[in-house]
Coordinates of C-alpha atoms and ligand atoms in Angstrom, one line a residue:
M1110 CA 36.1 7.3 -52.0
T1111 CA 37.3 10.9 -52.0
A1112 CA 40.8 11.4 -50.4
V1113 CA 40.6 14.5 -48.4
A1114 CA 44.3 14.6 -48.2
D1115 CA 44.8 15.0 -51.7
R1116 CA 42.9 18.0 -52.1
S1117 CA 44.8 21.4 -52.2
L1118 CA 43.6 23.0 -48.9
G1119 CA 45.2 26.4 -49.1
P1120 CA 47.6 28.5 -51.0
E1121 CA 51.6 27.2 -51.0
L1122 CA 53.6 29.2 -48.4
A1123 CA 57.2 29.9 -48.5
R1124 CA 59.8 32.2 -47.1
T1125 CA 61.6 34.7 -49.5
V1126 CA 64.2 37.4 -49.1
D1127 CA 63.0 39.1 -52.2
I1128 CA 60.2 40.3 -54.5
G1129 CA 60.0 37.8 -57.7
A1130 CA 59.5 39.2 -61.0
D1131 CA 56.4 37.2 -61.2
T1132 CA 55.0 39.1 -57.9
D1133 CA 51.2 40.4 -58.6
V1134 CA 50.6 42.1 -55.3
L1135 CA 52.8 43.4 -52.3
V1136 CA 50.8 42.9 -49.2
V1137 CA 51.8 45.6 -46.3
G1138 CA 50.5 46.3 -43.0
I1139 CA 49.2 49.8 -42.0
V1140 CA 48.4 50.9 -38.8
T1141 CA 46.5 54.1 -37.7
T1142 CA 48.5 57.1 -36.5
D1143 CA 47.6 60.7 -36.1
D1144 CA 49.6 61.6 -39.2
G1145 CA 47.4 58.9 -41.2
P1146 CA 48.0 55.6 -42.0
A1147 CA 51.8 54.3 -41.3
I1148 CA 53.5 51.1 -43.0
V1149 CA 54.5 48.4 -40.5
P1150 CA 57.1 47.1 -39.3
G1151 CA 58.5 50.8 -39.6
P1152 CA 58.7 53.6 -37.1
A1153 CA 55.1 53.5 -35.9
L1154 CA 55.4 49.7 -34.9
A1155 CA 58.9 48.1 -35.2
G1156 CA 59.1 44.5 -35.9
E1157 CA 61.7 41.9 -36.5
T1158 CA 62.8 43.8 -39.7
D1159 CA 61.4 46.4 -42.0
F1160 CA 62.9 45.2 -45.4
E1161 CA 64.3 48.3 -46.2
D1162 CA 65.9 47.0 -49.1
V1163 CA 62.6 45.7 -50.6
L1164 CA 60.4 48.7 -49.8
S1165 CA 62.8 51.6 -50.0
A1166 CA 62.2 54.5 -47.9
D1167 CA 61.1 56.4 -51.0
A1168 CA 58.5 54.0 -51.9
R1169 CA 57.0 53.9 -48.4
A1170 CA 56.7 57.4 -48.3
V1171 CA 54.9 57.7 -51.9
L1172 CA 52.5 54.9 -50.7
E1173 CA 52.0 56.5 -47.6
S1174 CA 51.0 59.6 -49.1
Q1175 CA 48.9 57.8 -51.5
L1176 CA 47.1 56.1 -49.0
R1177 CA 46.3 59.3 -47.2
A1178 CA 44.9 60.8 -50.5
V1179 CA 42.4 58.0 -51.0
G1180 CA 41.2 58.0 -47.5
A1181 CA 42.7 54.8 -46.1
K1182 CA 42.8 55.2 -42.2
G1183 CA 44.5 51.6 -41.1
K1184 CA 41.5 50.4 -39.4
G1185 CA 41.5 46.7 -38.6
E1186 CA 41.4 44.5 -41.8
E1187 CA 40.6 47.6 -43.9
L1188 CA 41.9 46.7 -47.4
T1189 CA 43.3 49.5 -50.2
R1190 CA 44.5 48.6 -53.4
L1191 CA 47.3 50.6 -54.9
P1192 CA 49.4 50.3 -58.1
G1193 CA 52.9 49.3 -57.4
P1194 CA 55.5 52.4 -57.5
T1195 CA 58.1 52.4 -59.7
G1196 CA 61.3 49.9 -59.0
L1197 CA 59.1 48.0 -56.5
G1198 CA 58.9 44.8 -58.5
A1199 CA 55.2 44.1 -57.7
S1200 CA 52.4 45.7 -60.2
S1201 CA 50.4 46.3 -57.2
V1202 CA 50.2 46.7 -53.4
L1203 CA 47.7 45.7 -51.2
A1204 CA 47.5 47.7 -47.9
V1205 CA 46.0 46.1 -44.8
G1206 CA 44.9 47.7 -41.8
L1207 CA 46.2 46.5 -38.3
G1208 CA 44.2 49.0 -36.3
A1209 CA 46.0 51.1 -33.3
P1210 CA 49.7 50.2 -33.1
D1211 CA 49.5 49.3 -29.5
A1212 CA 46.9 46.9 -30.1
V1213 CA 48.3 44.7 -32.9
D1214 CA 48.8 40.9 -31.6
A1215 CA 49.3 37.9 -33.2
E1216 CA 45.5 37.6 -33.5
Q1217 CA 45.0 41.0 -35.4
I1218 CA 48.0 40.0 -37.7
R1219 CA 46.2 36.5 -38.4
R1220 CA 42.9 38.3 -39.1
S1221 CA 44.5 41.1 -41.2
A1222 CA 46.4 38.5 -43.3
G1223 CA 43.2 36.6 -43.5
A1224 CA 41.0 39.5 -44.8
A1225 CA 44.1 39.8 -47.3
G1226 CA 44.0 36.2 -48.5
R1227 CA 40.4 36.2 -49.2
A1228 CA 40.8 39.6 -51.1
L1229 CA 43.1 38.3 -53.6
S1230 CA 41.4 35.6 -55.2
G1231 CA 42.6 35.5 -58.7
T1232 CA 46.2 36.5 -57.7
G1233 CA 48.9 34.1 -58.6
L1234 CA 51.7 35.1 -56.2
A1235 CA 51.5 37.6 -53.3
V1236 CA 54.8 38.7 -51.2
S1237 CA 54.0 40.3 -48.0
T1238 CA 55.8 42.1 -45.4
L1239 CA 53.5 41.2 -42.4
S1240 CA 56.2 38.3 -41.7
G1241 CA 58.2 41.0 -40.2
L1242 CA 55.7 41.2 -37.3
D1243 CA 55.0 37.7 -36.9
L1244 CA 55.8 35.1 -39.6
G1245 CA 53.6 32.4 -38.1
A1246 CA 50.4 34.3 -37.4
A1247 CA 50.8 36.0 -41.1
A1248 CA 51.2 32.4 -42.4
E1249 CA 48.2 31.0 -40.7
G1250 CA 46.0 34.3 -41.6
F1251 CA 46.8 34.0 -45.3
Y1252 CA 46.4 30.2 -45.7
L1253 CA 43.1 30.2 -43.8
G1254 CA 41.8 33.4 -45.3
A1255 CA 42.4 31.8 -48.9
Y1256 CA 40.8 28.5 -48.1
T1257 CA 37.6 27.6 -50.1
F1258 CA 35.3 24.6 -50.6
T1259 CA 34.7 24.4 -54.1
E1260 CA 34.3 20.5 -54.5
F1261 CA 30.6 20.8 -55.5
K1262 CA 30.9 23.7 -57.7
S1263 CA 30.4 22.4 -61.2
G1264 CA 29.9 23.6 -64.9
K1265 CA 29.0 27.3 -65.0
S1266 CA 29.0 27.6 -61.1
A1267 CA 32.9 26.6 -61.3
P1268 CA 35.3 29.4 -59.8
K1269 CA 36.4 31.4 -62.9
P1270 CA 40.1 32.3 -62.8
A1271 CA 39.6 35.5 -61.3
E1272 CA 37.5 33.6 -58.3
Q1273 CA 40.3 31.1 -57.8
P1274 CA 41.9 31.3 -54.4
L1275 CA 45.3 32.7 -53.9
R1276 CA 48.0 30.5 -55.0
R1277 CA 51.2 31.3 -53.6
V1278 CA 52.3 33.6 -50.6
E1279 CA 55.8 34.3 -50.1
L1280 CA 56.5 35.9 -46.8
L1281 CA 59.5 37.9 -46.5
V1282 CA 62.4 37.2 -44.0
P1283 CA 65.4 38.9 -43.1
D1284 CA 67.6 35.7 -44.2
P1285 CA 67.1 32.5 -46.1
A1286 CA 67.1 30.4 -42.8
F1287 CA 65.0 32.5 -40.8
G1288 CA 61.6 31.3 -39.3
E1289 CA 61.7 27.7 -40.9
E1290 CA 60.4 26.3 -37.9
D1291 CA 57.6 28.7 -37.1
L1292 CA 56.5 28.6 -41.1
F1293 CA 56.5 24.4 -40.7
R1294 CA 54.4 24.9 -37.6
A1295 CA 52.1 27.7 -39.0
Q1296 CA 51.6 25.4 -42.3
A1297 CA 50.5 22.2 -40.2
I1298 CA 48.3 24.1 -38.1
A1299 CA 46.6 25.9 -41.2
E1300 CA 46.2 22.5 -42.8
A1301 CA 44.6 20.9 -40.1
V1302 CA 42.0 23.5 -39.6
A1303 CA 41.4 23.4 -43.2
T1304 CA 41.1 19.4 -43.2
A1305 CA 38.4 20.1 -40.2
R1306 CA 36.4 22.6 -42.6
D1307 CA 36.5 20.5 -45.4
F1308 CA 34.9 17.4 -42.9
V1309 CA 32.5 20.1 -42.0
N1310 CA 31.6 21.4 -45.3
T1311 CA 31.3 17.8 -46.9
P1312 CA 27.3 17.8 -47.0
P1313 CA 25.4 14.9 -45.1
S1314 CA 24.5 13.3 -48.3
H1315 CA 28.4 12.8 -48.9
L1316 CA 29.6 12.2 -45.2
F1317 CA 27.7 10.0 -43.5
P1318 CA 29.0 7.6 -40.4
A1319 CA 30.7 5.0 -42.5
E1320 CA 32.2 7.5 -44.9
F1321 CA 33.6 9.8 -42.3
A1322 CA 35.0 6.9 -40.5
D1323 CA 36.5 5.8 -43.9
R1324 CA 38.3 9.2 -44.5
A1325 CA 39.2 9.3 -40.9
R1326 CA 40.8 6.0 -41.3
S1327 CA 42.9 6.7 -44.4
L1328 CA 43.9 10.0 -43.1
A1329 CA 45.1 8.2 -40.0
E1330 CA 46.8 5.5 -42.0
A1331 CA 48.6 7.6 -44.1
A1332 CA 50.0 9.3 -41.2
G1333 CA 51.0 6.0 -39.7
L1334 CA 48.8 5.9 -36.8
E1335 CA 46.9 3.0 -35.3
V1336 CA 43.3 3.2 -36.0
E1337 CA 40.1 1.0 -35.0
V1338 CA 36.8 1.4 -36.2
L1339 CA 33.5 -0.4 -34.7
D1340 CA 30.9 -0.8 -37.0
E1341 CA 27.5 -1.4 -35.7
N1342 CA 27.8 -5.0 -35.2
E1343 CA 31.0 -4.5 -32.7
L1344 CA 29.2 -1.5 -31.2
A1345 CA 26.3 -3.8 -30.5
A1346 CA 28.4 -6.8 -29.2
Q1347 CA 30.3 -4.3 -26.7
G1348 CA 27.1 -2.7 -25.5
F1349 CA 27.5 1.0 -27.1
G1350 CA 23.9 1.6 -26.0
G1351 CA 24.1 5.4 -26.5
I1352 CA 25.6 5.5 -30.0
L1353 CA 23.4 2.8 -31.1
G1354 CA 20.1 4.6 -29.6
V1355 CA 21.1 7.6 -31.6
G1356 CA 22.0 5.9 -34.8
K1357 CA 19.2 3.4 -35.0
G1358 CA 16.6 5.8 -36.9
S1359 CA 18.9 6.0 -39.9
S1360 CA 19.6 3.4 -42.9
R1361 CA 23.2 4.6 -42.4
P1362 CA 24.7 3.0 -39.4
P1363 CA 26.8 4.3 -36.8
R1364 CA 30.6 4.0 -36.0
L1365 CA 33.2 4.4 -33.4
V1366 CA 36.4 5.5 -34.6
R1367 CA 39.7 5.3 -32.5
I1368 CA 43.2 7.1 -33.6
S1369 CA 46.2 6.8 -31.7
Y1370 CA 49.5 8.6 -31.7
S1371 CA 52.0 7.8 -29.3
G1372 CA 54.8 10.3 -28.4
G1373 CA 56.7 8.2 -25.9
A1374 CA 55.4 5.7 -23.2
E1375 CA 56.8 7.9 -20.6
N1376 CA 55.0 11.1 -21.5
P1377 CA 51.4 12.4 -20.7
R1378 CA 48.1 10.8 -22.4
V1379 CA 45.4 13.1 -23.5
A1380 CA 42.1 11.7 -24.6
L1381 CA 40.2 13.7 -27.3
I1382 CA 36.5 12.9 -27.9
G1383 CA 34.6 14.8 -30.5
K1384 CA 30.6 14.6 -31.5
G1385 CA 30.2 13.2 -34.9
I1386 CA 26.7 13.6 -35.8
T1387 CA 26.6 13.9 -39.5
F1388 CA 23.3 15.3 -39.4
D1389 CA 21.0 16.0 -36.8
T1390 CA 17.1 16.4 -37.6
G1391 CA 16.7 15.9 -34.0
G1392 CA 15.3 12.5 -34.2
I1393 CA 11.4 11.9 -33.4
S1394 CA 11.8 15.3 -31.3
I1395 CA 12.0 16.6 -34.6
K1396 CA 13.5 20.2 -35.4
P1397 CA 11.9 22.8 -37.3
A1398 CA 12.4 23.1 -40.9
A1399 CA 14.0 26.7 -40.6
N1400 CA 17.9 26.5 -40.6
M1401 CA 17.9 22.8 -40.0
D1402 CA 20.6 22.5 -42.9
H1403 CA 23.3 24.1 -40.4
M1404 CA 23.2 20.5 -38.6
T1405 CA 25.6 19.6 -41.6
S1406 CA 28.1 21.1 -38.8
D1407 CA 27.2 18.7 -35.9
M1408 CA 30.1 16.6 -36.4
A1409 CA 32.3 19.6 -36.1
G1410 CA 33.8 18.1 -32.9
A1411 CA 34.7 15.1 -34.6
A1412 CA 36.3 16.8 -37.2
A1413 CA 38.3 18.9 -34.9
V1414 CA 39.6 15.9 -32.9
V1415 CA 40.6 13.9 -36.1
A1416 CA 42.4 16.8 -37.4
T1417 CA 43.9 17.4 -34.0
V1418 CA 45.3 14.1 -33.5
L1419 CA 46.9 14.1 -37.0
L1420 CA 48.4 17.3 -36.6
A1421 CA 50.1 16.2 -33.1
A1422 CA 51.8 13.3 -34.8
R1423 CA 52.8 15.6 -37.6
L1424 CA 54.6 18.0 -34.9
N1425 CA 55.9 15.2 -33.2
L1426 CA 54.5 16.2 -29.8
P1427 CA 56.1 14.3 -26.9
L1428 CA 52.9 13.0 -25.8
S1429 CA 50.3 10.4 -26.6
V1430 CA 46.9 11.2 -27.8
I1431 CA 43.8 9.2 -28.5
A1432 CA 41.0 10.5 -30.2
T1433 CA 37.7 8.7 -29.7
V1434 CA 35.0 9.5 -32.3
P1435 CA 31.4 8.5 -32.2
M1436 CA 29.7 8.9 -35.7
A1437 CA 25.9 8.6 -35.7
E1438 CA 23.2 10.3 -38.2
N1439 CA 20.0 11.4 -36.0
M1440 CA 17.2 10.5 -38.1
P1441 CA 13.6 10.0 -37.5
S1442 CA 11.7 6.5 -38.8
D1443 CA 10.0 3.7 -37.3
T1444 CA 13.3 2.3 -36.6
A1445 CA 14.3 5.1 -34.4
Q1446 CA 14.6 5.6 -30.7
R1447 CA 11.3 7.3 -29.0
P1448 CA 11.0 9.9 -26.3
G1449 CA 10.5 7.9 -23.1
D1450 CA 12.8 5.0 -24.4
V1451 CA 15.6 4.2 -22.0
L1452 CA 19.0 3.1 -23.3
T1453 CA 22.0 1.6 -21.5
Q1454 CA 25.3 3.7 -22.1
Y1455 CA 28.6 1.8 -22.6
G1456 CA 29.8 0.8 -18.9
G1457 CA 26.0 0.2 -17.8
T1458 CA 24.6 3.5 -16.9
T1459 CA 20.8 3.5 -17.8
V1460 CA 19.4 6.9 -19.5
E1461 CA 15.7 7.6 -20.2
V1462 CA 15.8 9.6 -23.3
L1463 CA 13.0 12.5 -22.8
N1464 CA 14.2 14.2 -26.1
T1465 CA 15.7 12.7 -28.8
D1466 CA 17.2 16.2 -30.1
A1467 CA 19.7 15.9 -27.0
E1468 CA 21.6 13.1 -28.7
G1469 CA 25.2 14.5 -28.7
R1470 CA 25.5 13.5 -25.1
L1471 CA 24.4 10.2 -25.5
I1472 CA 27.0 9.3 -28.0
L1473 CA 29.8 11.5 -26.0
A1474 CA 28.9 9.3 -22.8
D1475 CA 29.6 6.1 -24.7
A1476 CA 32.7 7.6 -26.1
I1477 CA 33.9 9.1 -22.7
V1478 CA 33.5 5.9 -20.9
R1479 CA 35.6 4.0 -23.7
A1480 CA 38.2 6.7 -23.6
S1481 CA 38.7 6.5 -19.9
Q1482 CA 39.8 3.0 -20.1
D1483 CA 42.8 4.1 -21.6
D1484 CA 43.6 5.9 -18.1
P1485 CA 44.2 9.2 -19.6
G1486 CA 45.8 11.8 -17.5
Y1487 CA 43.5 14.6 -19.3
L1488 CA 40.4 14.3 -21.2
I1489 CA 39.0 16.6 -23.7
D1490 CA 35.7 16.5 -25.4
V1491 CA 34.5 18.9 -28.2
A1492 CA 30.8 19.2 -29.5
T1493 CA 28.3 21.6 -31.3
L1494 CA 26.1 20.4 -28.2
T1495 CA 23.6 22.9 -27.3
G1496 CA 21.8 26.1 -29.0
A1497 CA 22.1 27.3 -25.4
Q1498 CA 25.6 27.9 -25.8
M1499 CA 25.0 30.4 -28.4
V1500 CA 22.2 32.1 -26.3
A1501 CA 25.0 32.9 -23.4
L1502 CA 28.0 33.3 -25.5
G1503 CA 27.0 34.3 -29.0
T1504 CA 28.4 32.4 -31.9
R1505 CA 31.9 33.2 -31.9
T1506 CA 33.0 32.2 -28.2
P1507 CA 33.1 28.6 -27.4
G1508 CA 32.0 27.6 -23.7
V1509 CA 34.5 25.6 -21.7
M1510 CA 33.4 23.5 -18.5
G1511 CA 35.0 20.6 -16.5
T1512 CA 37.4 20.4 -13.9
D1513 CA 38.1 24.1 -12.5
E1514 CA 41.9 24.1 -13.1
F1515 CA 42.1 22.5 -16.6
R1516 CA 38.7 24.4 -17.4
D1517 CA 40.5 27.5 -16.8
R1518 CA 43.7 26.6 -18.3
V1519 CA 42.0 25.5 -21.7
A1520 CA 40.3 28.9 -21.8
R1521 CA 43.4 31.1 -21.0
I1522 CA 45.0 29.1 -23.9
S1523 CA 42.2 29.4 -26.1
Q1524 CA 42.2 33.2 -25.7
G1525 CA 45.7 33.3 -26.7
V1526 CA 45.4 31.8 -30.0
G1527 CA 42.3 34.1 -30.8
E1528 CA 39.5 31.1 -30.5
N1529 CA 38.4 33.0 -27.3
A1530 CA 36.8 29.9 -25.2
W1531 CA 35.4 31.2 -22.2
P1532 CA 35.0 29.4 -18.6
M1533 CA 31.7 28.4 -17.9
P1534 CA 30.5 26.5 -14.3
L1535 CA 28.8 23.5 -13.7
P1536 CA 26.3 24.3 -10.9
A1537 CA 25.8 21.3 -8.5
E1538 CA 22.4 22.7 -8.2
L1539 CA 21.4 21.8 -11.8
R1540 CA 22.2 18.2 -11.5
G1541 CA 18.9 17.1 -9.7
D1542 CA 17.1 18.2 -12.9
L1543 CA 18.8 15.1 -14.5
N1544 CA 17.1 12.7 -12.2
S1545 CA 15.0 9.8 -13.8
S1546 CA 12.0 8.3 -12.3
I1547 CA 13.0 5.1 -13.9
A1548 CA 16.3 5.1 -15.1
D1549 CA 19.8 6.6 -13.4
L1550 CA 19.7 9.7 -15.6
A1551 CA 17.5 11.8 -17.8
N1552 CA 19.0 13.2 -20.9
V1553 CA 17.3 16.7 -20.5
A1554 CA 15.9 18.8 -17.6
P1555 CA 12.3 19.5 -17.5
H1556 CA 13.1 23.0 -18.1
R1557 CA 15.7 25.3 -20.5
W1558 CA 17.8 27.5 -18.3
G1559 CA 21.4 26.6 -18.2
G1560 CA 21.0 24.3 -21.2
M1561 CA 24.8 24.5 -21.8
L1562 CA 25.8 23.9 -18.2
S1563 CA 22.9 21.1 -18.2
A1564 CA 24.4 19.4 -21.0
G1565 CA 28.0 19.4 -19.3
L1566 CA 26.6 18.2 -16.2
F1567 CA 25.2 15.0 -18.0
L1568 CA 28.7 14.5 -19.4
K1569 CA 30.3 14.8 -16.2
E1570 CA 28.6 11.8 -14.8
F1571 CA 30.6 9.6 -17.2
V1572 CA 33.9 11.5 -16.8
P1573 CA 36.4 9.6 -13.8
A1574 CA 36.9 11.8 -10.8
D1575 CA 40.8 11.9 -11.4
V1576 CA 40.6 13.0 -14.8
Q1577 CA 41.7 16.5 -15.6
W1578 CA 38.5 17.2 -17.7
A1579 CA 37.8 20.2 -20.3
H1580 CA 34.2 20.1 -22.2
L1581 CA 34.1 22.5 -25.2
D1582 CA 30.8 23.7 -26.6
V1583 CA 31.4 24.9 -29.8
A1584 CA 27.7 25.0 -31.4
G1585 CA 28.0 28.1 -32.9
P1586 CA 31.9 29.1 -33.3
A1587 CA 32.4 25.9 -35.5
Y1588 CA 30.3 27.0 -38.4
N1589 CA 30.0 30.5 -39.7
T1590 CA 26.5 31.0 -40.9
G1591 CA 27.2 35.0 -41.4
G1592 CA 29.4 36.9 -43.5
A1593 CA 33.2 36.1 -43.8
F1594 CA 35.6 37.9 -41.2
G1595 CA 39.3 37.7 -40.6
Y1596 CA 40.4 34.7 -41.5
I1597 CA 37.0 32.9 -41.3
G1598 CA 34.7 32.1 -44.4
K1599 CA 31.2 31.1 -44.5
G1600 CA 30.4 27.5 -43.3
G1601 CA 32.9 25.5 -41.2
T1602 CA 35.6 27.4 -39.5
G1603 CA 37.8 24.6 -37.9
V1604 CA 37.2 26.1 -34.0
P1605 CA 38.8 24.5 -32.0
V1606 CA 41.5 22.7 -33.7
R1607 CA 44.1 25.7 -32.7
T1608 CA 43.0 25.4 -29.4
L1609 CA 43.3 21.9 -28.8
I1610 CA 46.8 22.0 -30.4
A1611 CA 47.9 24.8 -28.2
V1612 CA 46.6 22.8 -25.2
L1613 CA 48.4 19.7 -26.3
E1614 CA 51.7 21.7 -26.7
D1615 CA 51.1 22.7 -23.3
I1616 CA 50.8 19.9 -21.7
A1617 CA 53.9 18.6 -23.5
G1618 CA 55.9 21.4 -22.4
R1619 CA 56.6 22.8 -25.7
Ligands
BES2365 N1 23.1 19.9 -32.5 C1 22.5 20.2 -31.6 C2 22.9 21.8 -31.3 C3 23.1 22.8 -32.0 C4 22.3 23.8 -32.0 C5 24.4 23.1 -32.6 C6 22.4 24.8 -33.2 C7 24.6 24.0 -33.6 C8 23.6 25.1 -33.8 C9 22.2 19.5 -30.2 O1 22.0 18.2 -30.7 C10 20.6 19.7 -30.0 O2 19.9 19.5 -30.9 N2 20.3 20.3 -28.5 C11 19.2 20.6 -28.1 C12 19.4 20.3 -26.7 C13 17.9 20.4 -25.9 C14 17.0 19.3 -26.8 C15 18.3 20.2 -24.4 C16 19.2 22.3 -28.3 O3 20.2 22.8 -27.9 O4 18.1 22.7 -28.5
MN2366 MN1 20.1 17.3 -31.6
ZN2367 ZN1 23.0 17.5 -32.3

């Protein structure tokens, strides 16, 4: 078994007060001004410190005039490489655009650092002044931008030295003690995002329910957390009809993983639930061939909640988090469930399965009922649930549904960390379309209008009325099928790990 924890997930991050002798690149931020690009922190945008002893006023002036000469503007994520001026200590300088000075926020810093991190493949040591604007955001951006997934690149296709990810980033700080906690938190968060990305990027040939459960278990046990894994026999004995129904078409049987972190019995309890379909063919209601490979990402919700419960423990948050993670492979076969079958969810609700491709809600319903037995104050489920999410919001904006107040709180927090979830309604008039003529519920409506909301309404049936609930549909945002941008490369993005941890911190009062 591959231990995900042993892999190097990104560059080593450190604080420094100087440019070391072996520095290859100094990364500086630049903003657009009427007089051309200006290096920041500096007169155009003040920060914690402008590191004048490292980057002298003379060196700045030289760099700014060279930037003007080569046509640099300072637009967001624009990259300009220059030779290091004499006396600087770094052989080259990478200027990364931050856009207009009045629009520079943590997310812009993260994105620009991410673009720099991506561009610095083949670099041993980079030092950056972006930490003078926001140490944590710069650290997260560099780390996530430099993330690569090369486990299956062998022989001739293995990364050449010039393509190796950036190995070490030193972030300049005003004194050696500055920002220790900020960097620890940023690194922990970035590593959790990378863990989620690794899970998503691991192909379905190698990550099937039992293997996913094993990997989650070993990460959780290494972190000292309590883990329980139910196999197909235990799932059957306890009546998890949704997970079993979805999993029964596959020769690789389903699992239910539970990981508990207790941060004080008197503190709030939060249930996290993540959709773990290791591959979604659609089942008998089979998907078209084009882009079906994207369904390797259908366990991104599970990946995010596993990474988040580990992260909550690492950050020692004063609350309890229990992750409940159903895992199954949705395959067509002679043992698969059929359109028209009726299954009994955990807890007794019967569901007519009119479309076997609406499988996520079936495994989530079981998990929601199980998670509710712990009597959590908050319940957050995360799923690559509907193509309709992308029709409504595009590929980068998660939809968040649930109880009004908590839904809005989660959306606000998500926007604050740059993952940008947007609140969506659960219109009562759509609920009747999920009525079945023979069972308690149908798993799909007889039309496609408001598909994301309809899926949310299905889940709502299983959530206790007194729980603060948020449902995040991340079908598009969890997996980038387009080109790289900011700190996001191709493939798994790690969304919504940063939203989840920020929500947990908010609930914990941090
Ligand atoms: N895993 C898919 C949703 C999805 C689509 C995620 C595209 C990522 C990218 C989900 O299981 C699914 O197939 N949903 C159906 C629901 C429909 C049958 C009501 C869909 O969106 O088409
Ligand atoms: Mn499906
Ligand atoms: Zn699916």
